[in-house]
Amino acid sequence: MRVELTDEQEFLREAVAGTLARGATPALVREWAEGRDTGPADTLAQRQGWTGIGLDEERGGQGGGIIELAVMAQELGRAAAPWDRLLGAVLAQQLLGAANGDEAAALAELTAEGDQVAVLMADGRRPPTAWPAETQADGGLTAEADYVVGAAAAAQLVVAVAQGAGPRLFAVDVTAPGVTVTPRPMVDHTRAVAAVSLKAAPVTDLGPITDAAVARTAAAAAVLVSADALGAAARMLELTTAYVADRRQFGVPVGSFQAVKHAAAEMLVDVEAVRSAVRYASWAVDGDAGDARTWASIAKSHTAAAAPRVADKALFLHGAIGYTWEHDLQFQFKRAKSDSWLFGGSAQHQDLIAGRLGLTPDRPVVLSGAQMRTADAPSWPR
């Protein structure tokens, strides 16, 4: 099956690409990365209304779905523009849109408008899932998460808590007592993540949600990060082919050498394979196909392996200049590397695929250390 963008989706892609070409140039991205400043990118996203994409218009959003979000993510990855607050917001919108309470609707509208952005509290090292958090009689919430995307620049955190009767959604003000948000510096300066700790933090109960809504959000996270990596990989292919066509050795372009042609061709194969996987997975998740979560994991598993391969070949073909801070290749290179593990790496998603196909026992993958005890580990959304 061949999945093509509609005219409206292609127009969105061109609009996002045009905005980024003007407002997120390589020089500006370098300035933001060197200053570790994601504020200008957040302002750009808010001004363009991107925080409302994927949320129904009757709830204050811009409409569209996972396909439109993936189109946007691909262009943001191509520009290496910082967009973690936006990513956290659109994932939170997936759960806010599934809740029925007035508080959830109000927070969704505020986030869509960019006035009070809420991001999803999810550990970036694994697919998002409902947390086995502790709740107090007075309504306080205790939980921890690491590498939460966009948390340091958010006003609210949206937390899905696993309970006996099913998941329940809560909102937490980042300035509330008991809330600690600690930015986590990364080699990828275009990525803004933070460790979040809630210690009996006061929360707003947004009402119950379904397991299917949590699972769909996990699938959306896999697709959007894969789309971001696709954009970065495609841009590295463009930079590399232009460089080897211009760089001369022994009086001829290095791109004329057979070994260079082979490496560039392998990059192209990886980029196009990732494009196909992302395009199909975004269509499957957007349409709530029965095997959508499996296709999302297939896209993430393949992308997590292929995008870093493209990055490594791009660096190799650029030679010594590719290793320097002054060359712009570094931004897409590092983005592809961080995308490879964000919301689950290749091995984690291969385990999920095997579990859904009944090839392995249904048991959770548990992180070592004090962050989460084995007995507390949630089961992955299947």
mmCIF file of C-alpha atoms in Angstrom:
data_model
loop_
_atom_site.group_PDB
_atom_site.id
_atom_site.type_symbol
_atom_site.label_atom_id
_atom_site.label_comp_id
_atom_site.label_asym_id
_atom_site.label_seq_id
_atom_site.Cartn_x
_atom_site.Cartn_y
_atom_site.Cartn_z
ATOM 1 C CA MET A 1 0.000 0.000 0.000
ATOM 2 C CA ARG A 2 1.349 3.414 -0.976
ATOM 3 C CA VAL A 3 0.532 6.296 1.379
ATOM 4 C CA GLU A 4 0.743 9.759 -0.168
ATOM 5 C CA LEU A 5 0.119 13.167 1.359
ATOM 6 C CA THR A 6 -3.063 14.971 0.401
ATOM 7 C CA ASP A 7 -2.916 18.445 -1.127
ATOM 8 C CA GLU A 8 -3.745 19.953 2.282
ATOM 9 C CA GLN A 9 -1.010 17.971 4.015
ATOM 10 C CA GLU A 10 1.499 18.917 1.345
ATOM 11 C CA PHE A 11 0.498 22.564 1.809
ATOM 12 C CA LEU A 12 1.111 22.186 5.558
ATOM 13 C CA ARG A 13 4.548 20.711 4.876
ATOM 14 C CA GLU A 14 5.450 23.605 2.599
ATOM 15 C CA ALA A 15 4.119 26.139 5.121
ATOM 16 C CA VAL A 16 6.144 24.635 7.997
ATOM 17 C CA ALA A 17 9.257 24.353 5.803
ATOM 18 C CA GLY A 18 8.894 27.955 4.673
ATOM 19 C CA THR A 19 8.447 29.230 8.220
ATOM 20 C CA LEU A 20 11.514 27.322 9.412
ATOM 21 C CA ALA A 21 13.564 28.529 6.433
ATOM 22 C CA ARG A 22 12.919 32.080 7.621
ATOM 23 C CA GLY A 23 12.679 31.705 11.386
ATOM 24 C CA ALA A 24 14.971 28.745 12.142
ATOM 25 C CA THR A 25 17.926 29.187 9.799
ATOM 26 C CA PRO A 26 21.139 27.210 10.466
ATOM 27 C CA ALA A 27 22.666 30.381 11.918
ATOM 28 C CA LEU A 28 19.755 30.829 14.337
ATOM 29 C CA VAL A 29 19.751 27.158 15.306
ATOM 30 C CA ARG A 30 23.466 27.443 16.040
ATOM 31 C CA GLU A 31 22.829 30.540 18.168
ATOM 32 C CA TRP A 32 20.068 28.777 20.111
ATOM 33 C CA ALA A 33 22.147 25.616 20.558
ATOM 34 C CA GLU A 34 25.234 27.443 21.763
ATOM 35 C CA GLY A 35 23.118 29.384 24.265
ATOM 36 C CA ARG A 36 20.951 26.341 25.102
ATOM 37 C CA ASP A 37 17.982 28.611 24.477
ATOM 38 C CA THR A 38 14.762 27.019 23.201
ATOM 39 C CA GLY A 39 12.648 30.103 23.905
ATOM 40 C CA PRO A 40 12.717 31.551 20.363
ATOM 41 C CA ALA A 41 11.658 28.190 18.899
ATOM 42 C CA ASP A 42 8.801 27.942 21.440
ATOM 43 C CA THR A 43 7.656 31.429 20.484
ATOM 44 C CA LEU A 44 7.799 30.556 16.793
ATOM 45 C CA ALA A 45 5.666 27.431 17.352
ATOM 46 C CA GLN A 46 3.132 29.366 19.413
ATOM 47 C CA ARG A 47 2.906 32.188 16.887
ATOM 48 C CA GLN A 48 2.238 29.708 14.078
ATOM 49 C CA GLY A 49 -0.394 27.837 16.077
ATOM 50 C CA TRP A 50 1.514 24.544 15.897
ATOM 51 C CA THR A 51 0.602 23.711 19.511
ATOM 52 C CA GLY A 52 -2.981 23.247 18.307
ATOM 53 C CA ILE A 53 -2.266 20.776 15.493
ATOM 54 C CA GLY A 54 -3.738 17.372 16.247
ATOM 55 C CA LEU A 55 -6.493 18.716 18.520
ATOM 56 C CA ASP A 56 -10.078 19.003 17.277
ATOM 57 C CA GLU A 57 -11.240 22.493 16.371
ATOM 58 C CA GLU A 58 -14.226 22.275 18.752
ATOM 59 C CA ARG A 59 -11.709 21.894 21.599
ATOM 60 C CA GLY A 60 -9.721 24.943 20.525
ATOM 61 C CA GLY A 61 -7.186 23.207 18.287
ATOM 62 C CA GLN A 62 -6.200 23.518 14.649
ATOM 63 C CA GLY A 63 -7.561 20.125 13.649
ATOM 64 C CA GLY A 64 -5.582 17.457 11.856
ATOM 65 C CA GLY A 65 -4.150 14.272 13.287
ATOM 66 C CA ILE A 66 -1.027 12.169 13.557
ATOM 67 C CA ILE A 67 -0.255 12.481 9.846
ATOM 68 C CA GLU A 68 -0.215 16.284 10.069
ATOM 69 C CA LEU A 69 1.885 16.140 13.238
ATOM 70 C CA ALA A 70 4.356 13.788 11.532
ATOM 71 C CA VAL A 71 4.600 16.160 8.555
ATOM 72 C CA MET A 72 5.445 18.983 10.961
ATOM 73 C CA ALA A 73 7.894 16.807 12.935
ATOM 74 C CA GLN A 74 9.790 15.846 9.795
ATOM 75 C CA GLU A 75 10.398 19.477 8.843
ATOM 76 C CA LEU A 76 11.408 20.391 12.395
ATOM 77 C CA GLY A 77 13.906 17.522 12.393
ATOM 78 C CA ARG A 78 15.232 18.584 9.021
ATOM 79 C CA ALA A 79 15.944 22.075 10.391
ATOM 80 C CA ALA A 80 17.186 20.639 13.727
ATOM 81 C CA ALA A 81 14.924 23.221 15.370
ATOM 82 C CA PRO A 82 14.398 22.794 19.137
ATOM 83 C CA TRP A 83 10.820 21.660 19.641
ATOM 84 C CA ASP A 84 10.687 19.534 22.785
ATOM 85 C CA ARG A 85 8.092 21.734 24.491
ATOM 86 C CA LEU A 86 5.941 21.464 21.375
ATOM 87 C CA LEU A 87 6.461 17.682 21.250
ATOM 88 C CA GLY A 88 5.522 17.326 24.916
ATOM 89 C CA ALA A 89 2.479 19.523 24.327
ATOM 90 C CA VAL A 90 1.098 17.624 21.335
ATOM 91 C CA LEU A 91 1.530 14.339 23.226
ATOM 92 C CA ALA A 92 -0.305 15.809 26.219
ATOM 93 C CA GLN A 93 -3.055 16.889 23.819
ATOM 94 C CA GLN A 94 -3.549 13.252 22.821
ATOM 95 C CA LEU A 95 -4.590 12.465 26.401
ATOM 96 C CA LEU A 96 -6.378 15.746 27.106
ATOM 97 C CA GLY A 97 -8.484 15.172 24.009
ATOM 98 C CA ALA A 98 -9.442 11.732 25.334
ATOM 99 C CA ALA A 99 -10.641 13.048 28.724
ATOM 100 C CA ASN A 100 -14.216 14.246 29.136
ATOM 101 C CA GLY A 101 -13.949 16.710 32.020
ATOM 102 C CA ASP A 102 -14.236 20.488 31.736
ATOM 103 C CA GLU A 103 -10.800 20.950 33.306
ATOM 104 C CA ALA A 104 -9.192 18.797 30.617
ATOM 105 C CA ALA A 105 -10.974 20.724 27.864
ATOM 106 C CA ALA A 106 -9.894 24.066 29.351
ATOM 107 C CA LEU A 107 -6.250 22.980 29.674
ATOM 108 C CA ALA A 108 -6.298 21.586 26.129
ATOM 109 C CA GLU A 109 -7.538 24.923 24.782
ATOM 110 C CA LEU A 110 -4.941 26.903 26.756
ATOM 111 C CA THR A 111 -2.185 24.623 25.451
ATOM 112 C CA ALA A 112 -3.472 24.849 21.871
ATOM 113 C CA GLU A 113 -3.369 28.622 22.092
ATOM 114 C CA GLY A 114 0.087 28.547 23.679
ATOM 115 C CA ASP A 115 -1.064 30.547 26.702
ATOM 116 C CA GLN A 116 -0.389 27.886 29.366
ATOM 117 C CA VAL A 117 1.397 24.983 27.759
ATOM 118 C CA ALA A 118 1.024 21.546 29.347
ATOM 119 C CA VAL A 119 3.440 18.759 28.426
ATOM 120 C CA LEU A 120 3.229 15.036 28.974
ATOM 121 C CA MET A 121 5.150 13.746 31.984
ATOM 122 C CA ALA A 122 6.702 10.612 30.532
ATOM 123 C CA ASP A 123 10.153 9.099 30.971
ATOM 124 C CA GLY A 124 11.936 9.687 27.686
ATOM 125 C CA ARG A 125 13.849 6.414 27.929
ATOM 126 C CA ARG A 126 10.761 4.289 27.268
ATOM 127 C CA PRO A 127 7.412 4.414 25.466
ATOM 128 C CA PRO A 128 4.896 6.538 27.421
ATOM 129 C CA THR A 129 2.682 4.547 29.758
ATOM 130 C CA ALA A 130 0.438 5.080 32.777
ATOM 131 C CA TRP A 131 2.525 5.631 35.910
ATOM 132 C CA PRO A 132 2.267 3.488 39.062
ATOM 133 C CA ALA A 133 2.336 6.714 41.072
ATOM 134 C CA GLU A 134 1.349 7.057 44.710
ATOM 135 C CA THR A 135 -1.679 9.197 45.530
ATOM 136 C CA GLN A 136 -2.338 10.685 48.970
ATOM 137 C CA ALA A 137 -5.687 11.111 50.686
ATOM 138 C CA ASP A 138 -5.412 14.882 50.236
ATOM 139 C CA GLY A 139 -4.986 14.458 46.488
ATOM 140 C CA GLY A 140 -1.196 14.760 46.395
ATOM 141 C CA LEU A 141 0.819 12.822 43.832
ATOM 142 C CA THR A 142 4.252 11.220 44.151
ATOM 143 C CA ALA A 143 6.106 10.098 41.035
ATOM 144 C CA GLU A 144 9.414 10.512 39.218
ATOM 145 C CA ALA A 145 10.382 10.642 35.557
ATOM 146 C CA ASP A 146 13.645 11.341 33.775
ATOM 147 C CA TYR A 147 14.284 12.938 30.376
ATOM 148 C CA VAL A 148 10.825 14.520 30.246
ATOM 149 C CA VAL A 149 10.674 16.464 26.978
ATOM 150 C CA GLY A 150 9.857 20.148 27.292
ATOM 151 C CA ALA A 151 9.267 20.055 31.059
ATOM 152 C CA ALA A 152 11.631 22.919 31.892
ATOM 153 C CA ALA A 153 9.691 25.343 29.661
ATOM 154 C CA ALA A 154 6.161 24.132 30.482
ATOM 155 C CA ALA A 155 3.545 25.581 32.820
ATOM 156 C CA GLN A 156 1.733 22.310 33.539
ATOM 157 C CA LEU A 157 2.522 18.602 33.527
ATOM 158 C CA VAL A 158 -0.059 16.067 32.401
ATOM 159 C CA VAL A 159 0.314 12.722 34.178
ATOM 160 C CA ALA A 160 -1.512 9.483 33.385
ATOM 161 C CA VAL A 161 -1.698 7.433 36.603
ATOM 162 C CA ALA A 162 -2.389 3.698 36.617
ATOM 163 C CA GLN A 163 -5.203 2.779 38.994
ATOM 164 C CA GLY A 164 -7.245 -0.324 39.624
ATOM 165 C CA ALA A 165 -10.267 0.955 37.728
ATOM 166 C CA GLY A 166 -8.124 2.166 34.834
ATOM 167 C CA PRO A 167 -5.845 5.121 34.078
ATOM 168 C CA ARG A 168 -6.711 8.541 35.439
ATOM 169 C CA LEU A 169 -5.379 11.858 34.170
ATOM 170 C CA PHE A 170 -3.974 14.582 36.416
ATOM 171 C CA ALA A 171 -2.485 18.024 35.837
ATOM 172 C CA VAL A 172 0.319 19.441 37.968
ATOM 173 C CA ASP A 173 1.514 23.045 38.067
ATOM 174 C CA VAL A 174 5.309 23.090 37.740
ATOM 175 C CA THR A 175 5.509 25.835 40.398
ATOM 176 C CA ALA A 176 3.449 23.878 42.953
ATOM 177 C CA PRO A 177 4.964 22.667 46.235
ATOM 178 C CA GLY A 178 6.645 19.305 45.936
ATOM 179 C CA VAL A 179 7.434 19.704 42.217
ATOM 180 C CA THR A 180 11.080 19.708 41.172
ATOM 181 C CA VAL A 181 12.098 20.136 37.528
ATOM 182 C CA THR A 182 15.841 19.731 36.878
ATOM 183 C CA PRO A 183 17.113 20.348 33.322
ATOM 184 C CA ARG A 184 19.316 17.563 31.965
ATOM 185 C CA PRO A 185 22.099 18.924 29.696
ATOM 186 C CA MET A 186 22.722 16.745 26.660
ATOM 187 C CA VAL A 187 25.310 16.553 23.913
ATOM 188 C CA ASP A 188 22.439 17.384 21.567
ATOM 189 C CA HIS A 189 21.998 21.069 22.400
ATOM 190 C CA THR A 190 18.822 21.278 20.323
ATOM 191 C CA ARG A 191 17.020 18.966 22.763
ATOM 192 C CA ALA A 192 15.526 20.202 26.054
ATOM 193 C CA VAL A 193 14.726 17.488 28.598
ATOM 194 C CA ALA A 194 14.472 17.481 32.378
ATOM 195 C CA ALA A 195 14.175 15.185 35.364
ATOM 196 C CA VAL A 196 10.838 15.662 37.146
ATOM 197 C CA SER A 197 10.090 14.710 40.744
ATOM 198 C CA LEU A 198 6.664 14.973 42.402
ATOM 199 C CA LYS A 199 6.565 14.638 46.183
ATOM 200 C CA ALA A 200 2.956 14.754 47.419
ATOM 201 C CA ALA A 201 2.390 17.482 44.832
ATOM 202 C CA PRO A 202 -1.102 19.017 44.627
ATOM 203 C CA VAL A 203 -2.857 18.019 41.435
ATOM 204 C CA THR A 204 -6.000 18.714 39.420
ATOM 205 C CA ASP A 205 -8.020 15.608 38.642
ATOM 206 C CA LEU A 206 -8.868 15.647 34.940
ATOM 207 C CA GLY A 207 -10.913 12.454 35.046
ATOM 208 C CA PRO A 208 -10.552 8.905 33.753
ATOM 209 C CA ILE A 209 -9.096 7.927 30.403
ATOM 210 C CA THR A 210 -8.889 4.582 28.656
ATOM 211 C CA ASP A 211 -5.976 2.218 28.256
ATOM 212 C CA ALA A 212 -6.457 2.661 24.514
ATOM 213 C CA ALA A 213 -5.830 6.416 24.832
ATOM 214 C CA VAL A 214 -2.550 5.785 26.666
ATOM 215 C CA ALA A 215 -1.512 3.191 24.085
ATOM 216 C CA ARG A 216 -2.373 5.557 21.228
ATOM 217 C CA THR A 217 -0.239 8.280 22.835
ATOM 218 C CA ALA A 218 2.691 5.859 23.063
ATOM 219 C CA ALA A 219 2.252 5.051 19.368
ATOM 220 C CA ALA A 220 2.055 8.755 18.511
ATOM 221 C CA ALA A 221 5.302 9.408 20.408
ATOM 222 C CA ALA A 222 7.071 6.654 18.443
ATOM 223 C CA VAL A 223 5.823 8.007 15.119
ATOM 224 C CA LEU A 224 6.651 11.654 15.811
ATOM 225 C CA VAL A 225 10.190 10.987 17.035
ATOM 226 C CA SER A 226 10.720 8.741 14.002
ATOM 227 C CA ALA A 227 9.482 11.542 11.732
ATOM 228 C CA ASP A 228 11.899 13.956 13.397
ATOM 229 C CA ALA A 229 14.763 11.521 12.770
ATOM 230 C CA LEU A 230 13.622 11.115 9.161
ATOM 231 C CA GLY A 231 13.899 14.863 8.630
ATOM 232 C CA ALA A 232 17.374 14.952 10.162
ATOM 233 C CA ALA A 233 18.537 11.968 8.097
ATOM 234 C CA ALA A 234 17.176 13.409 4.839
ATOM 235 C CA ARG A 235 18.951 16.696 5.512
ATOM 236 C CA MET A 236 22.243 14.908 6.221
ATOM 237 C CA LEU A 237 21.894 13.086 2.900
ATOM 238 C CA GLU A 238 21.407 16.439 1.141
ATOM 239 C CA LEU A 239 24.420 17.990 2.888
ATOM 240 C CA THR A 240 26.588 14.983 2.121
ATOM 241 C CA THR A 241 25.756 14.656 -1.580
ATOM 242 C CA ALA A 242 26.355 18.384 -2.040
ATOM 243 C CA TYR A 243 29.690 18.151 -0.232
ATOM 244 C CA VAL A 244 31.072 15.134 -2.129
ATOM 245 C CA ALA A 245 30.034 16.737 -5.427
ATOM 246 C CA ASP A 246 31.997 19.882 -4.551
ATOM 247 C CA ARG A 247 35.015 18.430 -2.686
ATOM 248 C CA ARG A 248 37.821 17.558 -5.109
ATOM 249 C CA GLN A 249 40.705 15.169 -4.734
ATOM 250 C CA PHE A 250 43.233 14.155 -7.393
ATOM 251 C CA GLY A 251 41.544 16.722 -9.617
ATOM 252 C CA VAL A 252 38.079 15.105 -9.543
ATOM 253 C CA PRO A 253 35.050 15.319 -7.207
ATOM 254 C CA VAL A 254 35.296 12.733 -4.415
ATOM 255 C CA GLY A 255 31.705 11.826 -5.258
ATOM 256 C CA SER A 256 32.993 10.146 -8.407
ATOM 257 C CA PHE A 257 34.808 7.480 -6.353
ATOM 258 C CA GLN A 258 33.048 4.134 -6.244
ATOM 259 C CA ALA A 259 33.330 3.739 -2.462
ATOM 260 C CA VAL A 260 31.765 7.148 -1.913
ATOM 261 C CA LYS A 261 28.929 6.335 -4.330
ATOM 262 C CA HIS A 262 28.223 3.095 -2.484
ATOM 263 C CA ALA A 263 28.095 4.823 0.920
ATOM 264 C CA ALA A 264 25.807 7.577 -0.396
ATOM 265 C CA ALA A 265 23.538 4.982 -2.013
ATOM 266 C CA GLU A 266 23.277 3.127 1.309
ATOM 267 C CA MET A 267 22.287 6.408 2.971
ATOM 268 C CA LEU A 268 19.572 6.912 0.363
ATOM 269 C CA VAL A 269 18.210 3.396 0.896
ATOM 270 C CA ASP A 270 18.007 3.980 4.663
ATOM 271 C CA VAL A 271 16.315 7.371 4.272
ATOM 272 C CA GLU A 272 13.682 6.061 1.868
ATOM 273 C CA ALA A 273 13.010 2.973 3.987
ATOM 274 C CA VAL A 274 12.486 5.179 7.042
ATOM 275 C CA ARG A 275 10.229 7.477 5.010
ATOM 276 C CA SER A 276 8.021 4.533 4.023
ATOM 277 C CA ALA A 277 7.861 3.197 7.586
ATOM 278 C CA VAL A 278 7.019 6.590 9.088
ATOM 279 C CA ARG A 279 4.436 7.411 6.430
ATOM 280 C CA TYR A 280 2.611 4.117 6.857
ATOM 281 C CA ALA A 281 2.778 4.164 10.673
ATOM 282 C CA SER A 282 1.402 7.724 10.815
ATOM 283 C CA TRP A 283 -1.497 6.663 8.581
ATOM 284 C CA ALA A 284 -2.164 3.568 10.745
ATOM 285 C CA VAL A 285 -2.110 5.469 14.059
ATOM 286 C CA ASP A 286 -4.147 8.343 12.634
ATOM 287 C CA GLY A 287 -6.834 5.919 11.469
ATOM 288 C CA ASP A 288 -6.738 3.817 14.669
ATOM 289 C CA ALA A 289 -6.005 0.695 12.655
ATOM 290 C CA GLY A 290 -6.062 -2.499 14.684
ATOM 291 C CA ASP A 291 -2.318 -3.040 14.279
ATOM 292 C CA ALA A 292 -1.389 0.642 14.539
ATOM 293 C CA ARG A 293 0.758 0.228 17.643
ATOM 294 C CA THR A 294 2.730 -2.543 15.998
ATOM 295 C CA TRP A 295 3.380 -0.387 12.937
ATOM 296 C CA ALA A 296 4.431 2.504 15.191
ATOM 297 C CA SER A 297 6.959 0.245 16.907
ATOM 298 C CA ILE A 298 8.162 -1.052 13.524
ATOM 299 C CA ALA A 299 8.765 2.548 12.414
ATOM 300 C CA LYS A 300 10.593 3.453 15.631
ATOM 301 C CA SER A 301 12.628 0.251 15.702
ATOM 302 C CA HIS A 302 13.786 0.680 12.109
ATOM 303 C CA THR A 303 14.391 4.423 12.414
ATOM 304 C CA ALA A 304 16.364 4.038 15.643
ATOM 305 C CA ALA A 305 18.820 1.851 13.729
ATOM 306 C CA ALA A 306 18.761 3.457 10.281
ATOM 307 C CA ALA A 307 19.005 7.166 11.179
ATOM 308 C CA PRO A 308 22.236 6.721 13.183
ATOM 309 C CA ARG A 309 23.677 4.735 10.259
ATOM 310 C CA VAL A 310 22.931 7.662 7.966
ATOM 311 C CA ALA A 311 24.533 10.010 10.503
ATOM 312 C CA ASP A 312 27.690 7.911 10.744
ATOM 313 C CA LYS A 313 28.079 7.700 6.960
ATOM 314 C CA ALA A 314 27.464 11.454 6.614
ATOM 315 C CA LEU A 315 30.196 12.149 9.142
ATOM 316 C CA PHE A 316 32.560 9.715 7.413
ATOM 317 C CA LEU A 317 31.984 11.183 3.946
ATOM 318 C CA HIS A 318 32.481 14.735 5.216
ATOM 319 C CA GLY A 319 35.937 13.794 6.433
ATOM 320 C CA ALA A 320 37.678 15.897 9.057
ATOM 321 C CA ILE A 321 35.441 18.941 8.477
ATOM 322 C CA GLY A 322 32.433 16.939 9.672
ATOM 323 C CA TYR A 323 33.946 16.543 13.135
ATOM 324 C CA THR A 324 34.242 20.267 13.775
ATOM 325 C CA TRP A 325 31.862 22.413 15.806
ATOM 326 C CA GLU A 326 31.846 24.979 13.007
ATOM 327 C CA HIS A 327 30.109 22.636 10.530
ATOM 328 C CA ASP A 328 26.295 22.526 10.618
ATOM 329 C CA LEU A 329 26.212 18.761 10.099
ATOM 330 C CA GLN A 330 26.628 18.294 13.850
ATOM 331 C CA PHE A 331 23.082 19.410 14.642
ATOM 332 C CA GLN A 332 21.277 16.825 12.518
ATOM 333 C CA PHE A 333 23.908 14.233 13.475
ATOM 334 C CA LYS A 334 23.230 14.679 17.179
ATOM 335 C CA ARG A 335 19.474 14.910 16.640
ATOM 336 C CA ALA A 336 19.434 11.540 14.864
ATOM 337 C CA LYS A 337 21.435 10.020 17.704
ATOM 338 C CA SER A 338 19.154 11.352 20.456
ATOM 339 C CA ASP A 339 16.050 10.387 18.479
ATOM 340 C CA SER A 340 17.325 6.809 18.364
ATOM 341 C CA TRP A 341 16.632 6.263 22.085
ATOM 342 C CA LEU A 342 13.920 8.820 22.858
ATOM 343 C CA PHE A 343 10.684 7.037 23.832
ATOM 344 C CA GLY A 344 12.313 3.662 23.355
ATOM 345 C CA GLY A 345 15.208 2.372 21.304
ATOM 346 C CA SER A 346 15.287 -0.261 18.597
ATOM 347 C CA ALA A 347 15.607 -3.231 20.974
ATOM 348 C CA GLN A 348 12.758 -2.029 23.211
ATOM 349 C CA HIS A 349 10.378 -1.658 20.301
ATOM 350 C CA GLN A 350 11.456 -5.006 18.853
ATOM 351 C CA ASP A 351 10.445 -6.536 22.191
ATOM 352 C CA LEU A 352 7.077 -4.805 21.929
ATOM 353 C CA ILE A 353 6.570 -6.094 18.399
ATOM 354 C CA ALA A 354 7.459 -9.630 19.467
ATOM 355 C CA GLY A 355 5.097 -9.403 22.438
ATOM 356 C CA ARG A 356 2.178 -8.197 20.336
ATOM 357 C CA LEU A 357 2.768 -11.011 17.859
ATOM 358 C CA GLY A 358 2.855 -13.540 20.673
ATOM 359 C CA LEU A 359 6.479 -14.458 20.077
ATOM 360 C CA THR A 360 7.721 -13.728 23.622
ATOM 361 C CA PRO A 361 6.220 -13.838 27.129
ATOM 362 C CA ASP A 362 4.231 -10.729 28.007
ATOM 363 C CA ARG A 363 6.529 -9.149 30.569
ATOM 364 C CA PRO A 364 7.654 -5.538 31.021
ATOM 365 C CA VAL A 365 11.130 -4.251 30.292
ATOM 366 C CA VAL A 366 12.389 -2.847 33.620
ATOM 367 C CA LEU A 367 15.074 -0.234 34.104
ATOM 368 C CA SER A 368 17.707 -0.941 36.704
ATOM 369 C CA GLY A 369 18.443 1.436 39.563
ATOM 370 C CA ALA A 370 16.292 3.320 42.038
ATOM 371 C CA GLN A 371 14.130 5.149 39.505
ATOM 372 C CA MET A 372 11.531 2.353 39.461
ATOM 373 C CA ARG A 373 11.332 -0.912 41.376
ATOM 374 C CA THR A 374 10.705 -4.151 39.511
ATOM 375 C CA ALA A 375 7.425 -4.689 41.336
ATOM 376 C CA ASP A 376 6.266 -1.230 40.309
ATOM 377 C CA ALA A 377 7.044 -1.616 36.605
ATOM 378 C CA PRO A 378 3.986 -0.991 34.435
ATOM 379 C CA SER A 379 3.140 -3.364 31.642
ATOM 380 C CA TRP A 380 3.703 -1.894 28.190
ATOM 381 C CA PRO A 381 0.639 -0.887 26.206
ATOM 382 C CA ARG A 382 0.078 -3.736 23.765
#
